[in-house]
Short mmCIF file of C-alpha atoms in Angstrom, two decimals:
data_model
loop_
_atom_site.label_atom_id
_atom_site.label_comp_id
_atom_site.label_asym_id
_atom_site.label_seq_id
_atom_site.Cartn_x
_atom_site.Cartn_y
_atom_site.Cartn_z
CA UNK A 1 -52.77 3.77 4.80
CA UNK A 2 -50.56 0.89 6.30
CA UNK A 3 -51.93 -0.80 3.05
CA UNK A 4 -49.84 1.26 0.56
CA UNK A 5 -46.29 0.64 1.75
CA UNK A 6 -46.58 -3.17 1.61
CA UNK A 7 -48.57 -3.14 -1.96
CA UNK A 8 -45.59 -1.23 -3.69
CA UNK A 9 -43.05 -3.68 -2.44
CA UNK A 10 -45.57 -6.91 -4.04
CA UNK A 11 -45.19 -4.58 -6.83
CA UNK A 12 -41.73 -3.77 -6.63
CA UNK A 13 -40.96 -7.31 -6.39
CA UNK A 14 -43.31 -9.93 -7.72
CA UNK A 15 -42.33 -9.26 -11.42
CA UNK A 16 -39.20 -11.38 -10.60
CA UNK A 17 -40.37 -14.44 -8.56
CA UNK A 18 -41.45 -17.18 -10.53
CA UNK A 19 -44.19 -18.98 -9.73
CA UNK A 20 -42.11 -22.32 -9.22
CA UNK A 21 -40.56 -20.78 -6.24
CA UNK A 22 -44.37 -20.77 -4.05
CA UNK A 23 -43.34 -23.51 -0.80
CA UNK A 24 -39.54 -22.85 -1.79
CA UNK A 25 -37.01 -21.24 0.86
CA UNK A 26 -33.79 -22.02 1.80
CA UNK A 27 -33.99 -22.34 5.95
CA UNK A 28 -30.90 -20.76 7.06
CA UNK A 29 -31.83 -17.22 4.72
CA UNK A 30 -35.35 -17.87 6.73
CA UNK A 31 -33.98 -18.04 9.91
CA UNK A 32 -32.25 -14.74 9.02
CA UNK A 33 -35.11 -12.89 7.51
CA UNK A 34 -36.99 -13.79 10.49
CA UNK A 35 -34.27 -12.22 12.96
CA UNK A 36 -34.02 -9.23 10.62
CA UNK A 37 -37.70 -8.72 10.55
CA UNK A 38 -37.47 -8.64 14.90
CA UNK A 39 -34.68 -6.38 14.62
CA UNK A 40 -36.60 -3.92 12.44
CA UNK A 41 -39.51 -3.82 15.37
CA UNK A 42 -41.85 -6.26 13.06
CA UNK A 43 -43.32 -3.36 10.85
CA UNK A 44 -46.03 -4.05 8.91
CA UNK A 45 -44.51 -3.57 5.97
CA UNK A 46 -43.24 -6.94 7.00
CA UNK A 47 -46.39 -8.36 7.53
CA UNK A 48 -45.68 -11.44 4.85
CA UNK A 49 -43.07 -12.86 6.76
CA UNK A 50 -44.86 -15.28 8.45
CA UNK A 51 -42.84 -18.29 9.79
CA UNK A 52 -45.03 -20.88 8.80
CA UNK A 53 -44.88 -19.98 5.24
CA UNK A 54 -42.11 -20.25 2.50
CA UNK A 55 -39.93 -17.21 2.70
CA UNK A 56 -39.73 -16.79 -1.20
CA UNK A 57 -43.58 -16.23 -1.55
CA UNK A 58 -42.57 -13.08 1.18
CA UNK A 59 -43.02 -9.12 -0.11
CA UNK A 60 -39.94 -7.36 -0.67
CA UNK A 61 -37.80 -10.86 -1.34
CA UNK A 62 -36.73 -12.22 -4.53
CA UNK A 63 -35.25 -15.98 -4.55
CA UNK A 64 -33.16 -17.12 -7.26
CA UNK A 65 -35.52 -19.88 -9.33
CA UNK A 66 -32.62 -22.61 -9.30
CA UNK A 67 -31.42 -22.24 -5.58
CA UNK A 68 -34.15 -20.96 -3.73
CA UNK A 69 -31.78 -18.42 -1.95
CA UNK A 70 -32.32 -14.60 -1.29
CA UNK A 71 -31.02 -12.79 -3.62
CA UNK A 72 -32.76 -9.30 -3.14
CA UNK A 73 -33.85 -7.36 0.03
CA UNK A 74 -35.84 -4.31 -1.09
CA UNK A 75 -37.37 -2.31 1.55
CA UNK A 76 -38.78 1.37 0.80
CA UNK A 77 -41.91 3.61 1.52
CA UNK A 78 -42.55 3.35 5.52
CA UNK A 79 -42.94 5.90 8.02
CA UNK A 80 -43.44 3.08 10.76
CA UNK A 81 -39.79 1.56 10.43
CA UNK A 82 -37.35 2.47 12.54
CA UNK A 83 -34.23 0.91 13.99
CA UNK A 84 -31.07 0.21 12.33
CA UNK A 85 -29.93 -1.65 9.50
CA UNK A 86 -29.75 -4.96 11.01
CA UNK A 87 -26.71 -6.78 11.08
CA UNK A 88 -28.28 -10.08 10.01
CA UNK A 89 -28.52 -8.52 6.30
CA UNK A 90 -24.40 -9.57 6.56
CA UNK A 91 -25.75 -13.22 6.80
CA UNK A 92 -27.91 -13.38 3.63
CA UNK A 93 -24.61 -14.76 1.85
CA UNK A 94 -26.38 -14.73 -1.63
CA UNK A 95 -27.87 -11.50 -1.75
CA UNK A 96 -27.42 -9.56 -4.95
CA UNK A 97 -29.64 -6.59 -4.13
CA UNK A 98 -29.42 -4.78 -1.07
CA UNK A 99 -32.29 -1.20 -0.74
CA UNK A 100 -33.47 0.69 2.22
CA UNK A 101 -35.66 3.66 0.62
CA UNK A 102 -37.58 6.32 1.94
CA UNK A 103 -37.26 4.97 5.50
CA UNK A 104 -36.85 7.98 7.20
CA UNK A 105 -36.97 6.47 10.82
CA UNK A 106 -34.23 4.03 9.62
CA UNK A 107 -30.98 5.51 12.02
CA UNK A 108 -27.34 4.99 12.88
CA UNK A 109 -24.50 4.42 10.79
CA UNK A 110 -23.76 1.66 7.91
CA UNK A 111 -23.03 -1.40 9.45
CA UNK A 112 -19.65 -3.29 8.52
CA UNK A 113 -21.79 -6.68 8.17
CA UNK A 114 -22.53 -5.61 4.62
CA UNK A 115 -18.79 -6.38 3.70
CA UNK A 116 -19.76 -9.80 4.21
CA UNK A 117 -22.25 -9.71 0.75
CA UNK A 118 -19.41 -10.64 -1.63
CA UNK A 119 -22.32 -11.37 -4.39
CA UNK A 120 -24.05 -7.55 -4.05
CA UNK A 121 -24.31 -5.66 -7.12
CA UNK A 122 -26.57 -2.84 -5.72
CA UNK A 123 -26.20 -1.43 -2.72
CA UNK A 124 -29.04 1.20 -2.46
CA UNK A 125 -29.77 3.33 0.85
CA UNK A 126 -31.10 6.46 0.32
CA UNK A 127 -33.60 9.00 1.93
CA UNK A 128 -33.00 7.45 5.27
CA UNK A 129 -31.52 8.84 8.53
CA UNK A 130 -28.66 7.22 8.14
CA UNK A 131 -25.00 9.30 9.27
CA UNK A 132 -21.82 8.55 10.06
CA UNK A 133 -18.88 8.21 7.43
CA UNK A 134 -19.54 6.76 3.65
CA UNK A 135 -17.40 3.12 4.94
CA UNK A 136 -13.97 2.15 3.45
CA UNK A 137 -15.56 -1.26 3.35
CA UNK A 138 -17.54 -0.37 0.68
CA UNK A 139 -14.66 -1.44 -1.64
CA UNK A 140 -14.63 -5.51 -0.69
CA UNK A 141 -17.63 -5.72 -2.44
CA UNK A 142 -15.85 -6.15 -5.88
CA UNK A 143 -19.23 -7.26 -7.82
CA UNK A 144 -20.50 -3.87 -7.07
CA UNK A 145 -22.24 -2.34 -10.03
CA UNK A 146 -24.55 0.57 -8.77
CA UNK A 147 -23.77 2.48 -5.26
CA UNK A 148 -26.49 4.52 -3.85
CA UNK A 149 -25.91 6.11 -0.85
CA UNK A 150 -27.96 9.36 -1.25
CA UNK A 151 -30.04 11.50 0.94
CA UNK A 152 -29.04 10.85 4.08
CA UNK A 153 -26.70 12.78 6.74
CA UNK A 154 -23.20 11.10 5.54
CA UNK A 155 -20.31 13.29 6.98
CA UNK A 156 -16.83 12.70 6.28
CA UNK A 157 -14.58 12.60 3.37
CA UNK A 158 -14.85 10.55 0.01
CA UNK A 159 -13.31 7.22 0.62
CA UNK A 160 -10.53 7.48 -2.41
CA UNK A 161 -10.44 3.86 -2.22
CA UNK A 162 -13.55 3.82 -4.04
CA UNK A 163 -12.13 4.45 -7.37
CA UNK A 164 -10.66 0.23 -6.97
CA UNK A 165 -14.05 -1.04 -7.29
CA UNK A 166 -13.58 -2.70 -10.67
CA UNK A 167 -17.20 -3.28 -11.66
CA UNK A 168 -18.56 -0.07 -10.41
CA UNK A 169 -20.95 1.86 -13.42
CA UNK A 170 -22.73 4.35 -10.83
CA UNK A 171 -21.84 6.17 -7.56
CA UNK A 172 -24.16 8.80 -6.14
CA UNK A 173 -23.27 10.25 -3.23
CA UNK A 174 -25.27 13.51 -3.35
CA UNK A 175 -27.63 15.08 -0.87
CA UNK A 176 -25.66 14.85 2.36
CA UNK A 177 -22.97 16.82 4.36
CA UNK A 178 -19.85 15.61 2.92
CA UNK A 179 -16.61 17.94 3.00
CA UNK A 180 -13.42 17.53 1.22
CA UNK A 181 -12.24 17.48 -1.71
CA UNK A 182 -12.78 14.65 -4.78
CA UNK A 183 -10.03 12.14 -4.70
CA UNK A 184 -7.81 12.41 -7.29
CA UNK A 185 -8.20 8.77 -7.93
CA UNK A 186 -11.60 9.27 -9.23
CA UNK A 187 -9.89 9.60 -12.51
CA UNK A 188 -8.87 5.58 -12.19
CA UNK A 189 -12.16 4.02 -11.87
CA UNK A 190 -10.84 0.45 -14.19
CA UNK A 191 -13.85 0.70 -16.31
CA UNK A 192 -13.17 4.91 -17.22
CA UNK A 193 -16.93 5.33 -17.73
CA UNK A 194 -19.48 5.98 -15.22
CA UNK A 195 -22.98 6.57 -16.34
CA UNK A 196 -23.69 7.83 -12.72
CA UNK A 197 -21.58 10.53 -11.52
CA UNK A 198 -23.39 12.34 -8.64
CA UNK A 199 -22.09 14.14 -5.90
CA UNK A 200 -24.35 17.60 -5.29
CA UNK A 201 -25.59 18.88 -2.45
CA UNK A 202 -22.96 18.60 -0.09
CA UNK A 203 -19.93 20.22 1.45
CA UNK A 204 -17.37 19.67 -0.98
CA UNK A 205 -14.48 22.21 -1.63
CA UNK A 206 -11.13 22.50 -3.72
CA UNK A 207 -10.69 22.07 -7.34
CA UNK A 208 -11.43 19.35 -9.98
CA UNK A 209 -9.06 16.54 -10.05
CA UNK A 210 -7.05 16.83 -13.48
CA UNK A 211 -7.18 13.06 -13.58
CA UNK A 212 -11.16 13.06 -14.32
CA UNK A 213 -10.13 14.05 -17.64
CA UNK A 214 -9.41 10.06 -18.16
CA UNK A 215 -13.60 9.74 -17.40
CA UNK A 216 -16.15 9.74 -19.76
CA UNK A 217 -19.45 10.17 -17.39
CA UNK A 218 -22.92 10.01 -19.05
CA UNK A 219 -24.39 11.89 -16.43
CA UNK A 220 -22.42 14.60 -13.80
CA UNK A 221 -23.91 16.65 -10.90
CA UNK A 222 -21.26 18.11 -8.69
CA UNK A 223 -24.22 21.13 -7.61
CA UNK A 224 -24.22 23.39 -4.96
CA UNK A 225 -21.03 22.33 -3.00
CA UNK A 226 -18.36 24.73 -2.83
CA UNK A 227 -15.70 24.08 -5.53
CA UNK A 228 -13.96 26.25 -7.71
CA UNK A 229 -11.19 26.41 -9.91
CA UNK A 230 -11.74 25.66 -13.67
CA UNK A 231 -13.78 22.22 -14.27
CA UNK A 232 -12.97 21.55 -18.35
CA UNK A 233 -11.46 18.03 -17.59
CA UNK A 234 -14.40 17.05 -17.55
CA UNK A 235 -15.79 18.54 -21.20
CA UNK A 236 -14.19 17.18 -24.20
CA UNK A 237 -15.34 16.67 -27.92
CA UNK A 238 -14.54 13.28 -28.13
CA UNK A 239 -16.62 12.87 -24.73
CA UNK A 240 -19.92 11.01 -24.80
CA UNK A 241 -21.48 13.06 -21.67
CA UNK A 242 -25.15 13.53 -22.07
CA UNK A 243 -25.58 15.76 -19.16
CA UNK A 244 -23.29 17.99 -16.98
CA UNK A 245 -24.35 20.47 -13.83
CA UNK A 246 -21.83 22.47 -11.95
CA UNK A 247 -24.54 24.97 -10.97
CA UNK A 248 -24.08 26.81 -7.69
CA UNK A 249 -20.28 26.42 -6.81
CA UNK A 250 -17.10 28.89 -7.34
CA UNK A 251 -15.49 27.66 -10.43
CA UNK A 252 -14.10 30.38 -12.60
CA UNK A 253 -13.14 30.08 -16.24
CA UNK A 254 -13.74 31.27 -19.97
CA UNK A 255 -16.53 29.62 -21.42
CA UNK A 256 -15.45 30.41 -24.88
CA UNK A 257 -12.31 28.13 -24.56
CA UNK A 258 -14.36 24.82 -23.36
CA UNK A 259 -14.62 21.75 -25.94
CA UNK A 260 -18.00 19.93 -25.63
CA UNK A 261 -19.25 16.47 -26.31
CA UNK A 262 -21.58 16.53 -29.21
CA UNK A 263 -23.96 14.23 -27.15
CA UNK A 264 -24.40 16.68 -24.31
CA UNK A 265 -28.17 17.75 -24.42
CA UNK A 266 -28.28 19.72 -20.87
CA UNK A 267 -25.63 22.17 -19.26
CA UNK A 268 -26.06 23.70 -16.21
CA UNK A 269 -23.22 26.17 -15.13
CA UNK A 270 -25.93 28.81 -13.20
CA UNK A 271 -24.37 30.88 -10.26
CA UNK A 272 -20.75 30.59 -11.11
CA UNK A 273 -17.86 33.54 -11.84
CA UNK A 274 -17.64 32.19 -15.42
CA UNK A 275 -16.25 34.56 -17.63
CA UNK A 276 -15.82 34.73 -21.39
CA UNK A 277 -18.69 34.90 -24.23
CA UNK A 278 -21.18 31.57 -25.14
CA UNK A 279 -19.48 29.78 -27.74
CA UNK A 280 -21.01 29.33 -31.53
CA UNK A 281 -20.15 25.57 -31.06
CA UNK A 282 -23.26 25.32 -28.71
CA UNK A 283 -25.54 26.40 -31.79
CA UNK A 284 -24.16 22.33 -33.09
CA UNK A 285 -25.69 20.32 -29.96
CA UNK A 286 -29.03 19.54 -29.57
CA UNK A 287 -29.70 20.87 -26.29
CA UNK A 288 -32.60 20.11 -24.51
CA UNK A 289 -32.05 22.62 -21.66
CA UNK A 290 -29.55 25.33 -20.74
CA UNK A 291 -28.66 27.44 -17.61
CA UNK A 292 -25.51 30.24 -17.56
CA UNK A 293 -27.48 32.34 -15.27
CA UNK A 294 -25.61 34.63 -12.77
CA UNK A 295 -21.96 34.62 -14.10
CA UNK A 296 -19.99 37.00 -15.28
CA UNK A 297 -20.27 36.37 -19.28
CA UNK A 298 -20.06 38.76 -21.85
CA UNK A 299 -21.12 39.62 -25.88
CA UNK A 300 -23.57 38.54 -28.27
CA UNK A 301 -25.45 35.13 -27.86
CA UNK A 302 -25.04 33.12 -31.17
CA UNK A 303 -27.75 32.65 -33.67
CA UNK A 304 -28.80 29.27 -34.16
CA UNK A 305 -28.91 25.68 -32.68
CA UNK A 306 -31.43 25.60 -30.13
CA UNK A 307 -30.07 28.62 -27.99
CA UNK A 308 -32.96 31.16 -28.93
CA UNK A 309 -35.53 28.72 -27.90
CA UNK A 310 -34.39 29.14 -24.69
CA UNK A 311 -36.00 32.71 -22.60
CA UNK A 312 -33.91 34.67 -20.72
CA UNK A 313 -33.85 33.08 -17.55
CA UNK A 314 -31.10 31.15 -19.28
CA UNK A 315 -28.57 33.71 -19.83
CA UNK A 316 -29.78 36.69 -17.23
CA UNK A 317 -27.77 38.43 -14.27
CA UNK A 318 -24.32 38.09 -16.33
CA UNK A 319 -22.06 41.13 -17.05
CA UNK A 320 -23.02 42.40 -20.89
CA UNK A 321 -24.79 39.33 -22.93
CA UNK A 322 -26.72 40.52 -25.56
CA UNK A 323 -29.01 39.44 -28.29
CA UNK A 324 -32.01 37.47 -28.32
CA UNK A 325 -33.52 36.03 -25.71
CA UNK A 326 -31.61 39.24 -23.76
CA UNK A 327 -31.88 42.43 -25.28
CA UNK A 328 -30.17 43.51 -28.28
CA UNK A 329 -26.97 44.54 -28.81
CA UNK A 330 -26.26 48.22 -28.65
#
């Protein structure tokens, strides 16, 4: 229903606008909305945006109360828009929030207009059709907080120049066909802690950087890419990572030797060469879920913690664990 799509952006939306913002709207951001809205092939998800109304009573809009100037663009959920991402966004010179989600006819590459939004703090496309590189321009928007810029068809390297956005908290760039390797200047980010740390599902080879050992991520997904190597930079006791998943590359080291946060609750290190036997020091984390699946580990599992709650889809296809989930030890 054409209804749905435009209900869950009123949603989305009207808990921010105040209700001292109805007839309020700056006329050059209308002027703008109104060419973006053309440019976009008038969807009905656009239906609002009526020129002889106020643009801050629009869907998808948010106005700040004071100025009365755009200072979010959200538009998700819409089979029916297609084009590319206009230009005119670049003119929207207050614009905080910037999302294009689940626009799957939304094509072509990122446009360098968005450079322009000095003020953005989220930049969030994701499950579009966009391709082309991830942009190097990306890092003039210094009040960048949260970069989203997942499930699409990105090729291309990692810009390294990322790691100078000083503001930056989370960067996912997973679930598109990325290749290289992870800058080594990921381990410089100027705030060291990224809550957000996702780059799975893509094309991404060589080893860890050994400067990510400077990082303290909350969360890390580096899945099914192709690296390998030995990844404990990025474990550490003093560490406050909550959860970590390196499932589904090469890396190859001894699990026994790896220090871990005592806030990690879920570890997944499934189809691996990881070698070694499970540490006892696992029995001390609360762990909420657990994959070493398909690697090459070896002796008893350790009694206690949370690691026999777990069945043996946890520890199977590895070369000679034993003990409970598995079978027991001969």
């Amino acid at each position: 229903m054409k209804i749905l799509p435009v209900l869950l952006c009123f949603l989305f939306i009207s808990t921010f606008i105040s209700p001292a913002l109805s007839g309020r709207c700056n006329p050059q951001d209308k002027k703008v909305l109104l060419k973006i809205k053309k440019a976009l092939g008038n969807p009905y998800l656009l239906a609002s945006w009526d020129p002889k109304t106020a643009c801050c009573d629009w869907y998808c809009l948010e106005c700040h109360p004071d100025t009365h100037r755009v200072i979010s663009l959200t538009l998700f959920t819409d089979n029916e828009l297609t084009g590319k991402i206009p230009a005119e966004v670049g003119d929207l010179p207050y614009l905080e929030t910037l999302l294009f989600r689940h626009l799957p006819n939304l094509n072509g590459t990122i446009p360098p207009a968005i450079a322009k939004l000095k003020n953005l703090k989220t930049l969030w496309l994701s499950w579009t059709n966009l391709s082309g590189p991830v942009p190097e321009f990306i890092t003039q928007l210094k009040n960048l907080t949260y970069l989203n810029l997942s499930f699409n068809n990105l090729t291309g390297s990692i810009p390294s120049s990322l790691s100078t956005l000083p503001n930056l908290e989370a960067l996912r760039l997973d679930r598109n066909k990325l290749t290289g390797s992870i800058p080594e200047s990921f381990g410089r980010f100027p705030s060291r802690s990224l809550y957000l740390f996702f780059l799975s599902h893509n094309k991404l080879s060589g080893t860890i950087p050994a400067s990510l050992a400077n990082m303290d991520f909350n969360t890390i997904d580096l899945s099914r890419n192709m690296l390998e190597g030995d990844p404990s930079v990025l474990f550490g006791k003093n560490k406050t990572t909550f959860d970590i998943d390196l499932s589904r590359n090469m890396f190859q080291f001894d699990l026994s030797k790896l220090q871990f946060p005592k806030s990690l609750a879920r570890l997944d290190l499934n189809h691996n060469k990881i070698t070694g036997s499970i540490p006892a020091r696992l029995t001390e984390l609360d762990l909420q879920f657990m994959n070493v699946s398909y690697n090459r580990l070896c002796g008893k599992i350790p009694v206690g913690g949370r690691l026999q709650s777990f069945d043996y889809s946890t520890f199977f296809h590895n070369r000679c664990l034993c003990g409970a989930p598995l079978d027991s030890c001969k």
